Amino acid sequence: DAGVTQSPTHLIKTRGQQVTLRCSPKSGHDTVSWYQQALGQGPQFIFQYYEEEERQRGNFPDRFSGHQFPNYSSELNVNALLLGDSALYLCASSFTGALGTQYFGPGTRLLVL
Amino acid sequence: GESVGLHLPTLSVQEGDNSIINCAYSNSASDYFIWYKQESGKGPQFIIDIRSNMDKRQGQRVTVLLNKTVKHLSLQIAATQPGDSAVYFCAENRGSSNTGKLIFGQGTTLQVKP
């Protein structure tokens, strides 16, 4: 049983560019949450998707958007990249009946130059 | 931003000793708490969870204690091994148990000396 997978593993972009990160949830999970983890910090909640809709959102600007597909996989899009967007982006999946029990993928390391 | 606080950034223990990692939270309405372990270059790995109607929960070599009176959470690791070296995060599920919005602390680095 595959766990949560994310792609790509690493990414380098320049300021002003746009980026798309991808996530496939653990088998049987229907909810995907995205987190941003700056170096030396704990993960910060960006948003959560369920039934192809954004269900709740953290304190992130509209430059951060997402999508969930019918197969429950998800994308995170960040527009107009800033240097401060450099971080590890984590995807976590869960089953809607047990939302707190989230399982994380390995993350995508984004570097903005 | 929002965060759950941990008491110590780094904890160094001898192999075979017990480890205790502490965490304080601020929202008395939080009803679900999770401990995660994050090794270098990996995503957080679920260790153990506890709901607010419990004071203690045990897993394999790990125990989580919850003191709602002082809003304090701890993770105890018995017979600490080198493989336990990692950053440990406590996280609270803010609000109702069905929100899934986890608020993380800044983490405690556990170093195990052979």
XYZ file of N, CA and C in Angstrom:
681
model
N 0.860 -1.189 0.000
C 0.000 0.000 0.000
C 0.891 1.233 0.000
N 0.819 2.015 -1.095
C 1.658 3.200 -1.183
C 1.152 4.239 -0.198
N 2.102 4.953 0.392
C 1.732 6.048 1.259
C 1.491 7.285 0.421
N 1.595 8.444 1.067
C 1.408 9.713 0.377
C 2.639 9.979 -0.490
N 2.399 10.305 -1.747
C 3.517 10.615 -2.638
C 3.403 12.047 -3.133
N 4.560 12.669 -3.360
C 4.603 14.043 -3.826
C 5.635 14.169 -4.939
N 5.338 15.104 -5.855
C 6.299 15.377 -6.920
C 6.250 16.852 -7.287
N 7.381 17.408 -7.706
C 8.714 16.796 -7.704
C 9.300 16.806 -6.292
N 10.460 16.241 -6.121
C 11.104 16.238 -4.809
C 11.789 17.570 -4.538
N 12.369 18.134 -5.574
C 13.052 19.417 -5.457
C 12.699 20.282 -6.662
N 12.741 21.608 -6.422
C 12.385 22.533 -7.492
C 13.093 23.859 -7.240
N 13.635 24.439 -8.306
C 14.246 25.767 -8.209
C 13.527 26.699 -9.168
N 13.072 27.838 -8.646
C 12.368 28.822 -9.449
C 12.969 30.201 -9.170
N 12.605 31.154 -9.994
C 13.016 32.532 -9.744
C 11.811 33.368 -9.345
N 12.091 34.488 -8.736
C 11.022 35.378 -8.268
C 10.077 35.742 -9.412
N 8.789 35.748 -9.099
C 7.792 36.110 -10.087
C 7.237 34.935 -10.871
N 7.946 33.812 -10.846
C 7.454 32.644 -11.572
C 6.304 31.983 -10.828
N 5.725 30.995 -11.484
C 4.638 30.226 -10.915
C 5.090 28.774 -10.771
N 4.551 28.069 -9.786
C 4.934 26.680 -9.568
C 3.697 25.830 -9.248
N 3.749 24.572 -9.664
C 2.683 23.610 -9.348
C 3.300 22.384 -8.705
N 2.805 22.036 -7.544
C 3.256 20.852 -6.819
C 2.123 19.844 -6.781
N 2.480 18.552 -6.778
C 1.469 17.508 -6.867
C 1.530 16.538 -5.706
N 0.378 15.960 -5.409
C 0.265 15.064 -4.269
C -0.738 13.962 -4.584
N -0.370 12.728 -4.264
C -1.311 11.613 -4.334
C -1.524 11.089 -2.926
N -2.763 11.037 -2.458
C -3.011 10.627 -1.072
C -2.829 9.132 -0.872
N -2.770 8.755 0.360
C -2.717 7.351 0.753
C -4.006 6.676 0.311
N -3.903 5.420 -0.087
C -5.072 4.676 -0.527
C -6.163 4.690 0.550
N -7.389 5.012 0.141
C -8.515 5.043 1.070
C -8.763 6.409 1.679
N -7.860 7.344 1.461
C -8.034 8.699 1.999
C -8.696 9.597 0.960
N -9.525 10.534 1.437
C -10.260 11.387 0.524
C -10.005 12.874 0.758
N -9.198 13.191 1.744
C -8.952 14.589 2.105
C -7.463 14.868 2.016
N -7.132 16.014 1.429
C -5.726 16.402 1.295
C -5.525 17.779 1.917
N -4.516 17.891 2.747
C -4.144 19.169 3.361
C -2.723 19.508 2.932
N -2.475 20.789 2.754
C -1.147 21.258 2.370
C -0.565 22.120 3.491
N 0.749 21.945 3.709
C 1.454 22.699 4.734
C 2.754 23.253 4.148
N 3.164 24.384 4.682
C 4.444 24.959 4.327
C 5.356 24.875 5.547
N 6.563 24.365 5.360
C 7.496 24.251 6.472
C 8.783 24.997 6.141
N 8.967 26.137 6.774
C 10.219 26.882 6.631
C 11.308 26.174 7.428
N 12.526 26.436 7.075
C 13.663 25.782 7.717
C 13.668 26.050 9.215
N 13.724 24.985 9.998
C 13.784 25.129 11.441
C 12.462 25.420 12.111
N 11.387 25.361 11.365
C 10.052 25.665 11.896
C 9.133 24.461 11.781
N 8.022 24.546 12.470
C 6.992 23.539 12.302
C 6.157 23.828 11.066
N 5.477 22.826 10.550
C 4.612 23.044 9.375
C 3.489 24.043 9.677
N 3.164 24.860 8.670
C 2.067 25.826 8.766
C 0.982 25.421 7.783
N -0.250 25.352 8.259
C -1.379 24.928 7.440
C -1.692 25.946 6.356
N -1.773 25.457 5.099
C -2.122 26.344 3.986
C -3.615 26.227 3.684
N -4.049 25.042 3.291
C -5.482 24.772 3.046
C -5.731 23.287 2.969
N -7.017 22.954 2.888
C -7.450 21.562 2.867
C -8.505 21.378 1.787
N -8.419 20.249 1.085
C -9.370 19.953 0.021
C -10.125 18.667 0.312
N -11.405 18.716 0.052
C -12.288 17.554 0.198
C -13.391 17.684 -0.837
N -13.703 16.599 -1.496
C -14.733 16.598 -2.548
C -14.469 17.707 -3.579
N -13.210 17.829 -3.923
C -12.746 18.742 -4.977
C -12.959 20.217 -4.647
N -13.194 20.513 -3.370
C -13.378 21.906 -2.967
C -12.461 22.250 -1.794
N -12.095 23.511 -1.723
C -11.314 23.989 -0.588
C -12.240 24.089 0.614
N -11.914 23.329 1.660
C -12.818 23.277 2.799
C -12.433 24.290 3.868
N -11.143 24.489 4.063
C -10.709 25.516 4.997
C -9.317 25.976 4.614
N -8.949 27.154 5.132
C -7.732 27.790 4.685
C -7.012 28.417 5.872
N -5.703 28.404 5.801
C -4.890 29.080 6.808
C -4.599 30.505 6.368
N -3.638 31.147 7.049
C -3.325 32.546 6.786
C -2.319 32.692 5.647
N -2.717 32.300 4.471
C -1.864 32.411 3.298
C -2.582 33.261 2.253
N -1.802 34.052 1.473
C -2.436 34.937 0.472
C -3.035 34.155 -0.684
N -3.787 34.878 -1.491
C -4.464 34.258 -2.637
C -3.496 33.754 -3.699
N -2.220 34.123 -3.580
C -1.228 33.586 -4.516
C -1.136 32.062 -4.398
N -1.568 31.568 -3.263
C -1.579 30.121 -3.016
C -2.972 29.588 -3.349
N -3.024 28.685 -4.297
C -4.299 28.098 -4.674
C -4.108 26.606 -4.876
N -5.213 25.913 -4.950
C -5.088 24.477 -5.091
C -6.220 23.876 -5.882
N -6.115 22.572 -6.001
C -7.148 21.848 -6.742
C -7.128 20.416 -6.255
N -8.308 19.801 -6.267
C -8.377 18.371 -5.990
C -9.111 17.705 -7.128
N -8.612 16.577 -7.555
C -9.181 15.851 -8.689
C -10.111 14.741 -8.199
N -10.942 14.195 -9.136
C -11.882 13.132 -8.717
C -11.203 11.930 -8.083
N -9.939 11.670 -8.406
C -9.244 10.530 -7.806
C -8.587 10.907 -6.467
N -8.930 12.078 -5.940
C -8.490 12.605 -4.646
C -7.079 13.204 -4.662
N -6.350 13.060 -5.765
C -5.045 13.701 -5.820
C -5.223 15.217 -5.839
N -4.138 15.914 -5.580
C -4.261 17.355 -5.401
C -3.046 18.074 -5.953
N -3.251 19.327 -6.282
C -2.174 20.219 -6.705
C -2.165 21.469 -5.841
N -0.974 21.974 -5.622
C -0.799 23.273 -4.970
C -0.128 24.184 -5.977
N -0.717 25.335 -6.220
C -0.163 26.321 -7.128
C 0.233 27.578 -6.355
N 1.408 28.088 -6.691
C 1.826 29.348 -6.085
C 2.220 30.283 -7.225
N 1.568 31.430 -7.284
C 1.854 32.438 -8.309
C 2.764 33.522 -7.765
N 3.410 34.239 -8.702
C 4.229 35.402 -8.335
C 5.146 35.079 -7.159
N 5.974 34.083 -7.347
C 6.822 33.592 -6.275
C 7.690 34.681 -5.660
N 7.813 34.609 -4.332
C 8.673 35.490 -3.561
C 9.800 34.676 -2.946
N 10.891 35.352 -2.594
C 11.995 34.643 -1.954
C 11.522 33.914 -0.695
N 10.586 34.522 0.008
C 10.070 33.955 1.250
C 9.217 32.721 1.061
N 8.923 32.374 -0.179
C 8.162 31.153 -0.442
C 9.059 29.926 -0.438
N 10.349 30.129 -0.341
C 11.279 29.003 -0.267
C 10.997 28.206 1.002
N 10.710 26.930 0.839
C 10.313 26.105 1.982
C 10.120 24.671 1.515
N 9.827 23.806 2.486
C 9.401 22.439 2.197
C 7.875 22.438 2.193
N 7.288 21.990 1.123
C 5.830 21.949 1.017
C 5.381 20.501 1.225
N 4.557 20.332 2.223
C 4.116 19.009 2.640
C 2.649 18.804 2.322
N 2.366 17.636 1.844
C 0.996 17.218 1.626
C 0.664 16.169 2.673
N -0.528 16.242 3.222
C -0.977 15.255 4.190
C -2.344 14.752 3.772
N -2.555 13.455 3.871
C -3.862 12.919 3.528
C -4.528 12.314 4.754
N -5.836 12.270 4.688
C -6.612 11.718 5.789
C -7.963 11.260 5.257
N -8.652 10.545 6.096
C -10.016 10.130 5.781
C -10.953 11.078 6.497
N -11.999 11.509 5.833
C -12.836 12.564 6.395
C -13.440 12.204 7.745
N -13.529 10.891 8.010
C -14.035 10.488 9.326
C -13.007 10.596 10.422
N -11.754 10.852 10.050
C -10.667 10.945 11.043
C -9.689 11.998 10.576
N -10.186 13.222 10.459
C -9.386 14.263 9.831
C -8.112 14.603 10.575
N -8.130 14.475 11.894
C -6.937 14.831 12.632
C -5.786 13.887 12.386
N -6.087 12.656 12.014
C -5.030 11.660 11.812
C -4.526 11.793 10.387
N -3.567 12.650 10.217
C -3.047 12.947 8.892
C -1.695 12.285 8.686
N -1.517 11.767 7.495
C -0.274 11.118 7.124
C 0.411 11.962 6.056
N 1.691 12.243 6.296
C 2.421 13.168 5.454
C 3.246 12.475 4.380
N 3.385 13.186 3.256
C 4.307 12.764 2.226
C 5.700 13.276 2.535
N 6.669 12.981 1.682
C 8.051 13.389 1.915
C 8.304 14.868 1.669
N 7.369 15.520 0.969
C 7.507 16.947 0.727
C 8.202 17.279 -0.582
N 8.006 18.530 -1.006
C 8.707 19.108 -2.153
C 9.501 20.294 -1.636
N 10.800 20.254 -1.883
C 11.661 21.363 -1.445
C 11.699 22.392 -2.558
N 11.166 23.586 -2.277
C 11.130 24.672 -3.257
C 12.141 25.734 -2.865
N 12.972 26.095 -3.821
C 13.935 27.180 -3.628
C 13.619 28.275 -4.639
N 13.405 29.481 -4.129
C 13.118 30.619 -4.995
C 14.325 31.551 -4.980
N 14.876 31.797 -6.155
C 16.077 32.643 -6.261
C 15.736 34.024 -6.794
N 2.477 33.688 13.410
C 1.275 32.930 13.139
C 0.902 32.055 14.324
N -0.076 31.236 14.139
C -0.495 30.351 15.218
C 0.576 29.314 15.473
N 0.738 28.886 16.666
C 1.693 27.829 16.954
C 1.408 27.245 18.314
N 1.883 26.040 18.464
C 1.877 25.374 19.745
C 3.308 25.437 20.253
N 3.490 25.667 21.510
C 4.843 25.864 22.005
C 5.469 24.622 22.579
N 6.756 24.432 22.373
C 7.523 23.380 23.027
C 8.516 24.036 23.971
N 8.877 23.298 25.023
C 9.685 23.915 26.050
C 11.159 23.994 25.706
N 11.690 23.004 24.987
C 13.121 22.958 24.738
C 13.385 22.714 23.277
N 14.315 23.460 22.657
C 14.603 23.221 21.250
C 15.406 21.949 21.014
N 16.275 21.559 21.944
C 17.121 20.388 21.776
C 17.169 19.595 23.075
N 17.064 18.273 22.938
C 17.164 17.375 24.077
C 18.192 16.313 23.739
N 19.205 16.169 24.589
C 20.249 15.175 24.363
C 20.153 14.114 25.445
N 20.049 12.851 25.036
C 19.922 11.754 25.997
C 20.873 10.628 25.631
N 21.181 9.818 26.618
C 22.046 8.659 26.421
C 21.204 7.503 25.896
N 21.760 6.742 24.998
C 21.068 5.557 24.493
C 20.647 4.665 25.664
N 19.417 4.217 25.636
C 18.905 3.370 26.696
C 18.135 4.117 27.771
N 18.369 5.428 27.874
C 17.624 6.232 28.837
C 16.230 6.538 28.303
N 15.383 7.021 29.190
C 14.063 7.474 28.773
C 14.119 8.951 28.382
N 13.321 9.331 27.409
C 13.256 10.731 26.946
C 11.869 11.281 27.235
N 11.847 12.548 27.609
C 10.564 13.235 27.803
C 10.606 14.541 27.036
N 9.680 14.694 26.112
C 9.576 15.904 25.308
C 8.271 16.590 25.682
N 8.354 17.872 25.978
C 7.202 18.606 26.474
C 6.631 19.567 25.438
N 5.361 19.902 25.639
C 4.669 20.789 24.715
C 3.565 21.516 25.484
N 3.441 22.807 25.250
C 2.358 23.580 25.837
C 1.451 24.060 24.723
N 0.165 24.082 24.967
C -0.756 24.606 23.970
C -1.608 25.696 24.612
N -2.175 26.525 23.776
C -2.865 27.699 24.318
C -4.380 27.644 24.193
N -4.881 26.804 23.271
C -6.320 26.820 23.014
C -7.027 25.725 23.810
N -7.753 26.124 24.807
C -8.423 25.139 25.663
C -9.531 24.397 24.922
N -9.922 24.896 23.752
C -10.969 24.232 22.972
C -10.426 23.087 22.120
N -9.123 22.999 22.000
C -8.543 21.913 21.201
C -8.821 20.575 21.867
N -9.242 19.602 21.059
C -9.650 18.332 21.653
C -8.903 17.123 21.108
N -7.890 17.378 20.291
C -7.170 16.249 19.702
C -5.736 16.683 19.477
N -4.800 15.837 19.876
C -3.383 16.167 19.825
C -2.601 15.002 19.233
N -1.576 15.369 18.461
C -0.775 14.334 17.795
C 0.703 14.657 17.980
N 1.489 13.628 18.114
C 2.944 13.761 18.084
C 3.448 13.195 16.768
N 4.348 13.975 16.131
C 4.983 13.547 14.900
C 6.493 13.528 15.088
N 7.136 12.644 14.345
C 8.594 12.544 14.312
C 9.037 12.881 12.897
N 10.011 13.778 12.767
C 10.487 14.129 11.440
C 11.997 13.940 11.362
N 12.391 13.010 10.534
C 13.811 12.775 10.282
C 14.263 13.682 9.143
N 15.548 13.906 9.092
C 16.112 14.824 8.115
C 15.730 14.403 6.692
N 15.181 15.344 5.934
C 14.842 15.078 4.545
C 13.549 14.312 4.337
N 12.781 14.116 5.413
C 11.531 13.363 5.299
C 10.360 14.172 5.819
N 9.162 13.714 5.492
C 7.972 14.346 6.041
C 7.710 13.861 7.450
N 6.884 14.574 8.202
C 6.537 14.140 9.560
C 5.870 12.768 9.565
N 6.253 11.949 10.531
C 5.723 10.600 10.660
C 4.869 10.526 11.922
N 3.652 10.066 11.779
C 2.730 9.930 12.906
C 3.296 8.969 13.949
N 3.275 9.422 15.221
C 3.758 8.558 16.301
C 2.583 8.067 17.148
N 1.868 9.016 17.721
C 0.795 8.669 18.640
C -0.126 9.877 18.786
N -1.378 9.617 19.094
C -2.330 10.706 19.271
C -3.092 10.514 20.579
N -3.794 11.551 20.984
C -4.607 11.466 22.187
C -5.762 12.458 22.081
N -6.907 12.052 22.559
C -8.065 12.939 22.564
C -8.209 13.565 23.945
N -8.929 14.649 24.000
C -8.985 15.423 25.236
C -9.757 14.732 26.350
N -10.463 13.652 26.029
C -11.175 12.922 27.074
C -10.286 11.870 27.738
N -9.000 11.881 27.376
C -8.039 10.947 27.942
C -6.908 11.729 28.600
N -6.243 11.103 29.582
C -5.086 11.701 30.233
C -3.781 11.062 29.769
N -3.909 9.837 29.296
C -2.709 9.063 28.974
C -3.029 8.063 27.887
N -2.050 7.870 27.021
C -2.203 6.836 25.998
C -0.825 6.248 25.731
N -0.806 4.928 25.598
C 0.477 4.254 25.411
C 0.531 3.573 24.064
N 1.736 3.616 23.482
C 1.992 2.874 22.259
C 3.211 2.006 22.488
N 3.832 1.637 21.403
C 5.033 0.824 21.530
C 6.209 1.727 21.907
N 6.703 1.629 23.081
C 7.797 2.414 23.659
C 7.481 3.895 23.840
N 6.296 4.331 23.474
C 5.942 5.740 23.632
C 4.676 5.880 24.464
N 4.649 6.961 25.226
C 3.481 7.303 26.030
C 3.227 8.792 25.880
N 1.981 9.166 25.683
C 1.627 10.573 25.638
C 0.768 10.872 26.864
N 1.104 11.976 27.528
C 0.354 12.434 28.688
C -0.260 13.791 28.373
N -1.498 13.972 28.779
C -2.205 15.223 28.530
C -2.711 15.784 29.851
N -2.318 17.000 30.154
C -2.800 17.694 31.341
C -3.592 18.910 30.878
N -4.902 18.767 30.855
C -5.746 19.833 30.319
C -5.811 21.030 31.256
N -5.587 20.792 32.543
C -5.651 21.887 33.516
C -4.601 22.953 33.210
N -3.393 22.495 32.901
C -2.311 23.439 32.599
C -1.995 23.482 31.110
N -2.808 22.833 30.317
C -2.632 22.800 28.862
C -1.220 22.381 28.480
N -0.889 21.178 28.914
C 0.452 20.646 28.706
C 0.364 19.225 28.174
N 1.261 18.941 27.272
C 1.322 17.639 26.609
C 2.764 17.151 26.686
N 2.963 15.860 26.889
C 4.326 15.346 26.861
C 4.379 14.017 26.125
N 5.543 13.755 25.558
C 5.810 12.482 24.884
C 6.963 11.820 25.613
N 6.732 10.615 26.061
C 7.770 9.864 26.734
C 8.197 8.722 25.830
N 9.504 8.593 25.631
C 10.057 7.506 24.834
C 10.904 6.649 25.766
N 10.542 5.390 25.860
C 11.279 4.475 26.734
C 12.471 3.872 26.005
N 13.561 3.677 26.750
C 14.759 3.008 26.210
C 15.133 3.609 24.864
N 15.454 4.895 24.873
C 15.719 5.642 23.645
C 16.843 5.002 22.838
N 16.624 4.917 21.541
C 17.569 4.284 20.623
C 18.108 5.316 19.625
N 19.253 5.057 19.004
C 19.803 5.994 18.018
C 18.810 6.332 16.911
N 17.985 5.373 16.540
C 16.978 5.604 15.505
C 15.884 6.567 15.924
N 15.851 6.914 17.199
C 14.865 7.884 17.677
C 15.329 9.315 17.445
N 16.570 9.509 17.059
C 17.099 10.849 16.795
C 16.310 11.493 15.655
N 15.726 12.631 15.940
C 14.871 13.313 14.961
C 14.348 14.592 15.604
N 13.534 15.326 14.848
C 12.802 16.460 15.404
C 11.391 15.981 15.718
N 10.909 16.297 16.902
C 9.590 15.875 17.342
C 8.671 17.097 17.434
N 7.518 16.975 16.834
C 6.525 18.042 16.850
C 5.263 17.573 17.551
N 4.715 18.446 18.379
C 3.356 18.221 18.825
C 2.455 19.063 17.928
N 1.270 18.597 17.694
C 0.306 19.319 16.878
C -1.059 19.208 17.534
N -1.817 20.277 17.473
C -3.176 20.240 17.987
C -4.144 20.443 16.836
N -5.275 19.744 16.949
C -6.333 19.934 15.980
C -7.198 21.058 16.538
N -7.058 22.232 15.951
C -7.688 23.425 16.501
C -9.186 23.378 16.245
N -9.945 23.534 17.292
C -11.394 23.551 17.127
C -11.989 22.174 17.262
N -13.006 21.864 16.512
C -13.660 20.564 16.638
C -12.752 19.484 16.065
N -12.983 18.282 16.471
C -12.095 17.197 16.077
C -12.212 16.866 14.601
N -13.157 17.465 13.901
C -13.311 17.143 12.498
C -12.764 18.187 11.543
N -12.044 19.170 12.044
C -11.564 20.208 11.138
C -10.348 19.745 10.348
N -9.462 19.013 10.965
C -8.247 18.590 10.287
C -7.228 19.675 10.112
N -7.415 20.854 10.717
C -6.419 21.915 10.629
C -5.467 21.735 11.799
N -4.272 21.247 11.496
C -3.301 20.985 12.547
C -2.416 22.200 12.763
N -2.242 22.555 14.033
C -1.344 23.635 14.410
C -0.133 23.000 15.072
N 1.038 23.244 14.513
C 2.259 22.607 14.973
C 3.079 23.535 15.856
N 3.810 22.928 16.778
C 4.831 23.641 17.516
C 6.087 23.741 16.663
N 7.128 24.351 17.229
C 8.352 24.562 16.460
C 9.275 23.354 16.490
N 9.008 22.409 17.337
C 9.783 21.180 17.316
C 10.878 21.120 18.363
N 11.150 19.918 18.804
C 12.269 19.638 19.704
C 13.161 18.617 19.027
N 14.447 18.942 18.944
C 15.396 18.015 18.345
C 15.897 17.054 19.414
N 15.713 15.777 19.192
C 16.179 14.746 20.111
C 17.485 14.168 19.570
N 18.538 14.274 20.364
C 19.836 13.706 20.003
C 20.116 12.543 20.944
N 20.403 11.397 20.387
C 20.674 10.210 21.192
C 22.159 9.894 21.110
N 22.811 9.913 22.252
C 24.239 9.654 22.310
C 24.490 8.168 22.542
N 25.354 7.565 21.734
C 25.615 6.115 21.887
C 26.427 5.803 23.134
